[in-house]
Coordinates of C-alpha atoms in Angstrom, one line a residue:
M1 CA -18.1 -34.8 6.9
P2 CA -18.9 -32.6 3.7
T3 CA -17.0 -29.5 3.6
T4 CA -17.0 -26.1 2.0
V5 CA -13.3 -24.2 1.8
M6 CA -13.1 -20.8 2.8
W7 CA -9.2 -19.3 1.0
F8 CA -8.2 -16.6 2.2
R9 CA -6.2 -14.7 0.6
R10 CA -5.8 -10.8 1.3
D11 CA -8.7 -11.0 4.4
L12 CA -6.3 -12.7 7.2
R13 CA -9.4 -11.8 9.2
L14 CA -12.6 -13.4 11.4
A15 CA -15.0 -10.2 11.5
D16 CA -16.6 -8.3 8.1
N17 CA -15.4 -11.2 6.4
P18 CA -18.4 -11.3 3.8
A19 CA -16.4 -14.2 1.9
L20 CA -16.1 -16.3 5.6
L21 CA -19.7 -15.2 6.5
A22 CA -21.1 -16.8 3.0
A23 CA -18.6 -19.5 3.8
V24 CA -20.3 -20.5 7.5
E25 CA -23.3 -20.0 6.0
A26 CA -23.2 -22.8 3.3
A27 CA -21.6 -25.1 5.8
R28 CA -24.1 -24.8 8.4
D29 CA -27.1 -25.7 5.5
D30 CA -24.9 -28.3 4.8
D31 CA -24.2 -29.3 8.7
A32 CA -20.8 -29.2 6.9
T33 CA -17.0 -28.0 8.0
V34 CA -15.0 -25.3 7.0
V35 CA -11.5 -25.8 5.8
A36 CA -9.6 -22.6 6.7
L37 CA -7.4 -22.4 3.5
Y38 CA -3.7 -20.1 2.8
V39 CA -2.3 -21.0 -0.6
L40 CA 1.3 -19.8 0.0
D41 CA 1.6 -18.9 -3.7
E42 CA 5.4 -19.2 -4.6
T43 CA 5.0 -16.3 -7.4
L44 CA 4.1 -13.9 -4.9
W45 CA 6.9 -15.8 -2.2
R46 CA 9.5 -15.0 -4.8
S47 CA 8.6 -11.8 -5.7
A48 CA 8.1 -10.5 -1.6
G49 CA 10.7 -8.9 0.1
A50 CA 11.8 -9.9 3.5
N51 CA 9.7 -7.2 5.6
R52 CA 6.2 -8.2 3.5
L53 CA 7.3 -12.3 3.8
A54 CA 8.2 -11.7 7.5
Y55 CA 5.2 -9.7 8.6
L56 CA 2.9 -12.2 6.4
R57 CA 4.0 -15.2 8.5
A58 CA 3.3 -13.2 11.6
S59 CA -0.1 -12.4 10.2
L60 CA -0.7 -15.9 9.3
Q61 CA 0.2 -17.2 13.2
A62 CA -2.7 -14.8 14.4
L63 CA -5.0 -15.7 11.8
D64 CA -4.2 -19.7 12.7
E65 CA -5.1 -19.0 16.4
A66 CA -8.0 -16.5 15.6
C67 CA -8.9 -20.7 13.6
D68 CA -8.8 -22.2 16.3
G69 CA -5.1 -23.6 15.4
R70 CA -6.9 -25.3 11.8
L71 CA -5.6 -23.0 9.0
V72 CA -4.6 -24.5 6.3
V73 CA -1.2 -23.7 4.5
R74 CA -0.8 -25.1 1.3
R75 CA 2.2 -24.4 0.2
G76 CA 2.1 -24.2 -4.2
D77 CA 0.2 -23.1 -7.3
P78 CA -3.2 -22.4 -6.5
A79 CA -4.7 -23.5 -9.5
E80 CA -3.6 -27.3 -8.4
I81 CA -3.7 -26.7 -5.0
V82 CA -7.1 -25.1 -4.5
P83 CA -8.8 -28.1 -6.7
Q84 CA -5.9 -30.8 -4.7
V85 CA -7.9 -29.8 -1.1
V86 CA -11.5 -30.1 -2.7
R87 CA -10.9 -33.4 -3.7
E88 CA -9.4 -34.1 -0.1
T89 CA -12.1 -33.0 1.4
G90 CA -15.1 -33.2 -0.5
A91 CA -16.2 -29.9 -0.8
G92 CA -18.9 -28.8 -2.4
A93 CA -17.6 -24.5 -3.2
V94 CA -14.6 -22.7 -2.1
H95 CA -15.7 -19.3 -1.3
V96 CA -13.3 -16.1 -1.5
A97 CA -13.3 -12.5 -1.6
A98 CA -13.1 -10.9 -5.5
S99 CA -9.3 -10.3 -6.4
H100 CA -9.0 -7.0 -9.3
E101 CA -5.6 -6.8 -9.1
P102 CA -4.3 -8.4 -12.4
Y103 CA -2.0 -11.6 -11.0
G104 CA -4.9 -11.8 -8.6
C105 CA -7.6 -11.7 -12.2
R106 CA -5.5 -14.2 -14.0
R107 CA -4.8 -16.6 -10.4
D108 CA -8.9 -16.7 -9.5
A109 CA -9.7 -17.3 -14.0
E110 CA -7.2 -20.5 -13.7
V111 CA -8.9 -21.6 -9.9
A112 CA -12.4 -21.0 -11.3
A113 CA -12.0 -23.5 -14.6
A114 CA -9.6 -26.0 -13.0
L115 CA -12.4 -26.1 -10.1
D116 CA -15.2 -26.3 -13.2
D117 CA -13.9 -29.4 -14.1
L118 CA -14.7 -30.7 -10.9
G119 CA -18.1 -29.7 -11.2
V120 CA -17.5 -26.9 -8.4
S121 CA -17.8 -23.1 -8.2
L122 CA -15.5 -20.5 -7.3
E123 CA -18.5 -18.2 -4.8
R124 CA -16.8 -14.7 -4.8
T125 CA -18.3 -12.3 -2.3
G126 CA -17.7 -8.4 -1.3
S127 CA -14.0 -7.4 -2.3
A128 CA -10.9 -5.7 -0.5
Y129 CA -12.8 -2.4 -0.9
A130 CA -15.8 -0.9 0.3
V131 CA -16.7 0.0 -3.2
S132 CA -15.4 -2.9 -5.1
P133 CA -13.3 -1.8 -8.2
G134 CA -15.4 -1.8 -11.8
R135 CA -18.6 -0.7 -9.9
L136 CA -18.7 3.2 -10.4
F137 CA -18.9 4.9 -13.7
T138 CA -19.4 7.9 -15.4
Q139 CA -22.6 9.2 -17.0
T140 CA -20.9 8.8 -20.2
G141 CA -20.5 4.9 -18.8
G142 CA -16.2 5.1 -18.6
P143 CA -14.2 4.4 -15.6
Y144 CA -13.4 7.3 -14.3
Q145 CA -10.4 9.1 -14.8
V146 CA -10.7 12.1 -12.0
F147 CA -10.8 11.8 -8.5
T148 CA -13.1 14.3 -7.2
P149 CA -15.7 13.5 -9.0
F150 CA -14.7 9.7 -8.3
R151 CA -15.3 10.5 -4.8
R152 CA -18.5 12.0 -4.9
A153 CA -19.4 8.9 -7.0
W154 CA -18.6 6.9 -4.0
L155 CA -20.2 8.4 -1.6
E156 CA -23.5 8.5 -3.3
H157 CA -23.0 4.8 -3.7
G158 CA -21.6 3.9 -0.4
W159 CA -21.4 0.6 1.5
P160 CA -23.1 -1.7 3.3
S161 CA -22.5 -2.3 7.0
P162 CA -20.0 -4.5 8.4
A163 CA -20.6 -7.9 8.3
R164 CA -21.0 -10.1 11.2
R165 CA -17.8 -11.6 12.8
P166 CA -19.4 -15.8 12.7
R167 CA -19.8 -17.2 15.6
Q168 CA -18.5 -20.8 16.8
V169 CA -17.3 -21.7 13.7
P170 CA -16.8 -25.5 12.9
W171 CA -13.4 -25.3 11.4
A172 CA -12.1 -28.7 10.0
A173 CA -8.9 -30.8 10.6
L174 CA -6.6 -30.8 7.4
D175 CA -3.1 -31.3 7.4
G176 CA -1.1 -28.6 5.7
D177 CA 2.1 -27.3 4.8
A178 CA 4.8 -25.4 7.5
L179 CA 5.5 -21.6 7.0
P180 CA 8.7 -21.4 5.1
E181 CA 11.3 -19.5 8.2
G182 CA 12.1 -17.2 4.9
P183 CA 14.7 -13.9 4.8
E184 CA 15.1 -12.2 8.0
P185 CA 13.1 -8.5 7.9
T186 CA 15.3 -6.1 7.7
A187 CA 13.3 -3.8 9.9
H188 CA 11.8 -3.6 13.2
L189 CA 7.6 -4.5 12.2
P190 CA 4.6 -4.0 14.0
R191 CA 2.2 -6.5 15.5
A192 CA 0.5 -7.6 13.0
G193 CA -3.1 -9.8 13.6
E194 CA -6.2 -8.6 12.7
D195 CA -6.8 -8.0 17.5
A196 CA -3.5 -5.8 16.7
A197 CA -5.1 -3.9 13.5
R198 CA -8.4 -3.0 15.9
R199 CA -6.4 -2.0 18.6
R200 CA -4.2 0.6 17.0
W201 CA -7.5 1.8 14.8
R202 CA -9.5 2.4 18.1
D203 CA -6.4 4.2 19.3
F204 CA -6.3 6.0 16.3
L205 CA -10.2 7.0 16.7
A206 CA -9.5 8.2 20.4
D207 CA -6.1 10.1 20.2
G208 CA -5.2 10.8 16.7
L209 CA -8.3 11.4 14.5
A210 CA -9.2 15.1 16.2
D211 CA -5.6 16.1 15.2
Y212 CA -5.3 14.3 11.7
P213 CA -6.1 17.1 8.9
D214 CA -3.2 19.2 10.8
A215 CA -1.5 16.0 11.7
R216 CA -1.0 13.9 8.9
D217 CA 1.8 15.8 7.2
R218 CA 4.1 16.3 9.5
P219 CA 6.9 13.4 10.1
D220 CA 8.1 14.4 13.2
L221 CA 4.7 13.6 15.2
A222 CA 2.7 11.0 15.2
G223 CA 0.4 12.1 13.4
T224 CA -1.2 9.5 11.0
S225 CA -3.7 6.2 11.5
A226 CA -0.7 3.8 10.6
M227 CA -3.0 1.8 9.1
S228 CA -1.5 0.9 5.3
V229 CA -0.4 -2.2 6.3
H230 CA -3.2 -3.8 8.3
L231 CA -5.6 -2.6 4.8
R232 CA -2.6 -4.0 2.8
W233 CA -3.6 -7.7 4.1
G234 CA -6.9 -7.1 5.2
E235 CA -6.2 -7.8 9.3
I236 CA -9.2 -5.2 8.8
H237 CA -11.9 -3.8 6.2
P238 CA -12.0 0.1 5.7
R239 CA -16.0 -0.8 5.8
T240 CA -15.3 -1.5 9.2
M241 CA -12.9 1.6 9.3
L242 CA -15.9 3.6 7.5
A243 CA -18.3 2.6 10.3
D244 CA -16.0 3.6 12.7
L245 CA -15.4 7.4 11.2
A246 CA -19.6 8.1 10.9
A247 CA -19.8 6.7 14.7
A248 CA -17.0 8.8 15.7
Q249 CA -18.9 11.9 14.0
G250 CA -22.2 11.1 15.3
D251 CA -20.2 11.4 18.8
G252 CA -19.7 15.1 18.4
V253 CA -15.5 14.5 16.4
D254 CA -14.8 17.5 13.8
P255 CA -16.6 16.3 9.9
D256 CA -13.5 17.9 8.8
A257 CA -11.2 15.2 10.5
V258 CA -13.5 12.7 9.3
A259 CA -14.0 13.6 5.6
T260 CA -10.2 14.3 5.4
F261 CA -10.0 10.9 7.2
R262 CA -12.6 9.2 4.6
S263 CA -10.7 10.9 1.5
E264 CA -7.5 9.1 1.8
L265 CA -9.9 5.7 2.4
S266 CA -11.4 7.2 -1.4
W267 CA -7.5 7.9 -3.5
R268 CA -6.9 3.9 -1.8
E269 CA -10.2 3.2 -3.9
F270 CA -9.7 4.8 -6.7
H271 CA -6.6 3.6 -7.3
A272 CA -7.9 0.3 -7.0
D273 CA -10.5 0.8 -9.9
V274 CA -7.7 3.0 -12.0
L275 CA -5.6 -0.4 -12.1
H276 CA -8.8 -2.7 -12.3
H277 CA -9.7 -1.1 -15.8
R278 CA -6.3 -0.2 -16.8
P279 CA -3.7 -3.3 -15.5
D280 CA -0.8 -2.2 -17.8
A281 CA -0.6 0.9 -15.0
R282 CA 1.3 -1.6 -13.2
T283 CA 4.1 -1.3 -15.6
R284 CA 3.5 1.6 -17.6
S285 CA 2.6 5.3 -17.8
L286 CA -0.7 5.9 -18.8
R287 CA 0.5 8.5 -20.6
A288 CA 3.7 10.4 -21.4
V289 CA 4.8 13.8 -20.4
V290 CA 9.0 14.0 -21.3
P291 CA 10.9 12.5 -23.9
D292 CA 12.1 9.5 -23.3
D293 CA 15.6 11.3 -23.8
A294 CA 15.0 12.8 -21.0
W295 CA 15.6 10.1 -18.2
T296 CA 19.4 9.3 -16.2
R297 CA 20.3 6.0 -17.7
G298 CA 24.0 3.3 -17.3
E299 CA 26.0 4.3 -15.3
Q300 CA 24.7 7.5 -13.7
E301 CA 21.8 5.8 -13.4
D302 CA 23.2 3.5 -11.3
E303 CA 25.0 5.6 -9.1
W304 CA 22.0 8.4 -7.8
L305 CA 19.7 5.5 -8.2
T306 CA 22.0 3.8 -5.4
A307 CA 22.7 6.7 -2.7
W308 CA 18.8 7.6 -3.2
R309 CA 18.3 4.0 -1.8
D310 CA 20.8 4.5 0.8
G311 CA 19.6 7.8 1.7
R312 CA 22.9 9.5 1.0
T313 CA 21.9 12.0 -1.2
G314 CA 22.5 14.9 0.3
Y315 CA 18.9 16.1 0.8
P316 CA 18.3 15.6 4.6
F317 CA 15.0 15.5 4.4
V318 CA 15.1 12.9 1.6
D319 CA 17.5 10.5 3.5
A320 CA 15.4 10.7 6.7
G321 CA 12.5 9.3 4.4
M322 CA 14.9 6.7 2.7
R323 CA 16.5 5.6 5.9
Q324 CA 12.9 5.6 7.2
L325 CA 12.0 2.3 5.1
L326 CA 15.1 0.7 5.2
A327 CA 14.7 0.7 9.0
T328 CA 11.1 -0.3 9.9
G329 CA 9.4 -0.8 6.4
W330 CA 7.1 2.1 6.0
M331 CA 7.7 5.6 5.5
H332 CA 5.4 8.6 6.5
N333 CA 3.3 9.7 3.0
R334 CA 4.4 13.1 3.2
V335 CA 8.0 12.2 2.4
R336 CA 7.0 9.0 0.6
M337 CA 5.7 12.2 -2.2
V338 CA 8.9 14.1 -1.3
V339 CA 11.2 11.3 -2.1
A340 CA 9.5 9.8 -5.3
S341 CA 9.8 13.5 -6.5
F342 CA 13.3 13.7 -5.8
L343 CA 14.2 10.3 -7.8
V344 CA 11.8 11.5 -10.9
K345 CA 12.2 14.9 -11.0
D346 CA 15.8 15.8 -9.5
L347 CA 17.8 12.2 -10.7
H348 CA 15.2 11.8 -14.0
V349 CA 15.0 8.1 -13.2
R350 CA 11.8 6.4 -14.5
W351 CA 9.3 6.1 -11.9
Q352 CA 9.0 2.2 -12.0
R353 CA 12.7 1.8 -10.7
G354 CA 11.6 4.1 -7.6
A355 CA 8.2 1.7 -7.1
E356 CA 10.3 -1.7 -7.3
H357 CA 12.5 -0.5 -4.6
F358 CA 9.0 0.9 -2.6
M359 CA 7.7 -3.1 -2.9
A360 CA 10.7 -4.5 -2.3
H361 CA 10.9 -2.4 1.3
L362 CA 7.5 -1.3 2.5
V363 CA 5.6 -4.3 4.7
D364 CA 2.2 -2.4 3.3
G365 CA 3.3 -2.6 -0.7
D366 CA -0.2 -2.8 -2.4
V367 CA 0.1 -2.8 -6.3
S368 CA -2.5 -0.7 -6.9
Q369 CA -1.4 1.8 -4.3
N370 CA 2.3 2.2 -5.1
Q371 CA 2.4 2.4 -8.8
L372 CA -0.5 4.3 -9.0
N373 CA 1.2 7.1 -6.4
W374 CA 4.1 6.8 -7.9
Q375 CA 2.2 8.1 -11.2
W376 CA 0.5 10.5 -9.0
V377 CA 4.2 11.9 -8.3
A378 CA 5.6 11.2 -11.7
G379 CA 3.0 12.9 -13.5
T380 CA 1.9 9.6 -15.4
G381 CA -1.4 8.8 -14.4
H382 CA -4.7 9.6 -13.8
D383 CA -5.7 13.0 -11.7
A384 CA -1.9 12.6 -11.5
A385 CA -0.5 15.9 -10.4
P386 CA 1.4 18.0 -13.2
Y387 CA 5.1 17.1 -13.7
F388 CA 6.2 21.1 -13.5
R389 CA 5.1 20.4 -9.8
I390 CA 8.1 19.5 -8.5
F391 CA 8.7 19.1 -4.3
N392 CA 12.0 21.3 -3.5
P393 CA 13.4 18.8 -0.6
V394 CA 14.6 21.9 1.4
T395 CA 11.4 24.1 2.0
Q396 CA 9.3 20.7 2.3
G397 CA 11.4 19.2 5.4
E398 CA 11.5 23.0 6.9
K399 CA 7.6 23.2 6.0
F400 CA 6.3 19.9 7.8
D401 CA 9.9 19.1 9.9
P402 CA 10.0 22.3 11.0
D403 CA 12.3 21.7 14.3
G404 CA 14.5 18.7 12.2
G405 CA 13.4 16.2 14.7
Y406 CA 12.4 14.0 11.9
V407 CA 15.7 14.3 10.3
R408 CA 17.7 14.0 13.0
R409 CA 15.8 10.6 14.1
W410 CA 17.2 9.1 10.9
V411 CA 20.0 10.7 10.0
P412 CA 22.1 10.5 12.5
E413 CA 25.4 12.1 11.5
L414 CA 23.5 15.5 11.3
G415 CA 22.3 14.8 14.7
D416 CA 24.1 17.9 16.7
V417 CA 22.9 20.2 14.1
A418 CA 19.8 22.1 16.0
G419 CA 16.5 23.3 14.4
R420 CA 16.0 23.9 11.4
R421 CA 19.5 24.1 10.2
V422 CA 19.1 20.6 9.8
H423 CA 17.5 20.9 6.2
Q424 CA 20.8 22.3 4.8
P425 CA 23.6 21.4 6.2
W426 CA 26.0 22.6 3.5
K427 CA 25.5 26.2 5.0
L428 CA 26.5 25.2 8.1
D429 CA 30.1 27.0 8.6
T430 CA 31.7 23.4 9.3
P431 CA 29.2 20.7 7.2
P432 CA 29.2 16.9 9.1
A433 CA 32.4 15.5 7.6
D434 CA 30.8 12.0 7.7
Y435 CA 27.5 13.7 5.3
P436 CA 27.3 14.0 1.8
A437 CA 27.2 16.7 -0.2
P438 CA 24.1 17.5 -1.8
L439 CA 24.4 14.3 -5.4
V440 CA 22.8 17.3 -7.7
D441 CA 21.7 21.0 -7.3
H442 CA 18.1 20.9 -7.0
A443 CA 17.2 24.5 -8.8
H444 CA 19.4 23.4 -11.7
E445 CA 17.5 20.0 -11.9
R446 CA 14.5 21.8 -11.6
R447 CA 15.2 23.9 -14.5
V448 CA 16.3 20.4 -16.6
S449 CA 12.9 19.1 -15.7
L450 CA 10.7 21.9 -16.6
D451 CA 13.0 22.0 -20.0
D452 CA 12.0 18.6 -20.4
F453 CA 8.7 18.9 -20.1
Q454 CA 8.0 21.6 -22.5
R455 CA 9.7 19.3 -25.3
G456 CA 7.3 17.2 -24.7
R457 CA 4.3 19.1 -24.8

């Protein structure tokens, strides 16, 4: 029987998946079956952290159940595995959602060339974004470098309605490889899969969206959607979320709440667009802001970086965030900005070192979002925060964790310190003996960073 291949990558779902719909419709036109393929790319498997690998396993298991147990997992180089599956099955086409990150673009070009030798096409339909990266340009024909006009163009461009979920898919039977066990996760991970994503999103729409503008900056509250991990793996498409947001506004939800959340989705798409045009932004600063001699080096860098990674800087709001990351594979967005600012501007450690640690532990680790958000904080990216914007780890904690509940949850050494005093334990009459004194003096390091910035102008 003839077949077509649906190659899943960052779209581990059946609903609102245009590539899958195209594969199913092509199969029905030819009275064919659909091979549900996932290639476990050894390059990505080796470079991903334990938490992300454990979540991926769980998400693939959920997808396999949705595919009636017919998900075919093959391990190896996609440029070899995909053509091999085509030869085994006689498939006439391979359907995918387009990739835009640097590695994915190179991989797809290699696969497309290998398939072309077989006379088979790599059919790209849709992407992981409401508006695919590289589609929007300024009036002068260049890519956007400032977020606000990008968002305006993004909204004006719009996006199609969610694609329907195909029914009674004629999944093909084909042998696959067992999922490797991989390392044990270091964190307690959320439930994975498309059903879990939809449940979490429905719960947020019902109970969290209305309060989102005020609650989203409070790590002591459940004020965010926590949907980043589901977006990372494509268990839900942003187009689905945007349609639901429009429906919620039609049902009377505050338009400001809808606009605020929609803007966060737009930031995700802006960063993807930046990386599409500037793939070197994955590892290189888009612009220099301080002289090269401003960065900490050698043993001092190693010592400070270790303290930051372990949540032992002596600044409770920073340490709570770093420990939350290690314990859960996730960190609240407000805290991500604070801990990143502390590493770059208090400890003078390059943003790349922090981005590497985040990617090693975040379950929602996404190249464009992680790297470009780090560049935003470091002041090196497009439309980034100015380098002289330096987060004060104490006042940030007092403002966004006013009762200290977030700190006490993740820094048990301070569990007996009541109220906002928890943010400055060194001022207590008897500071906790098992919690470190501040690693550096924030006021002094702030002046150093500002001096470095002036030298670099």
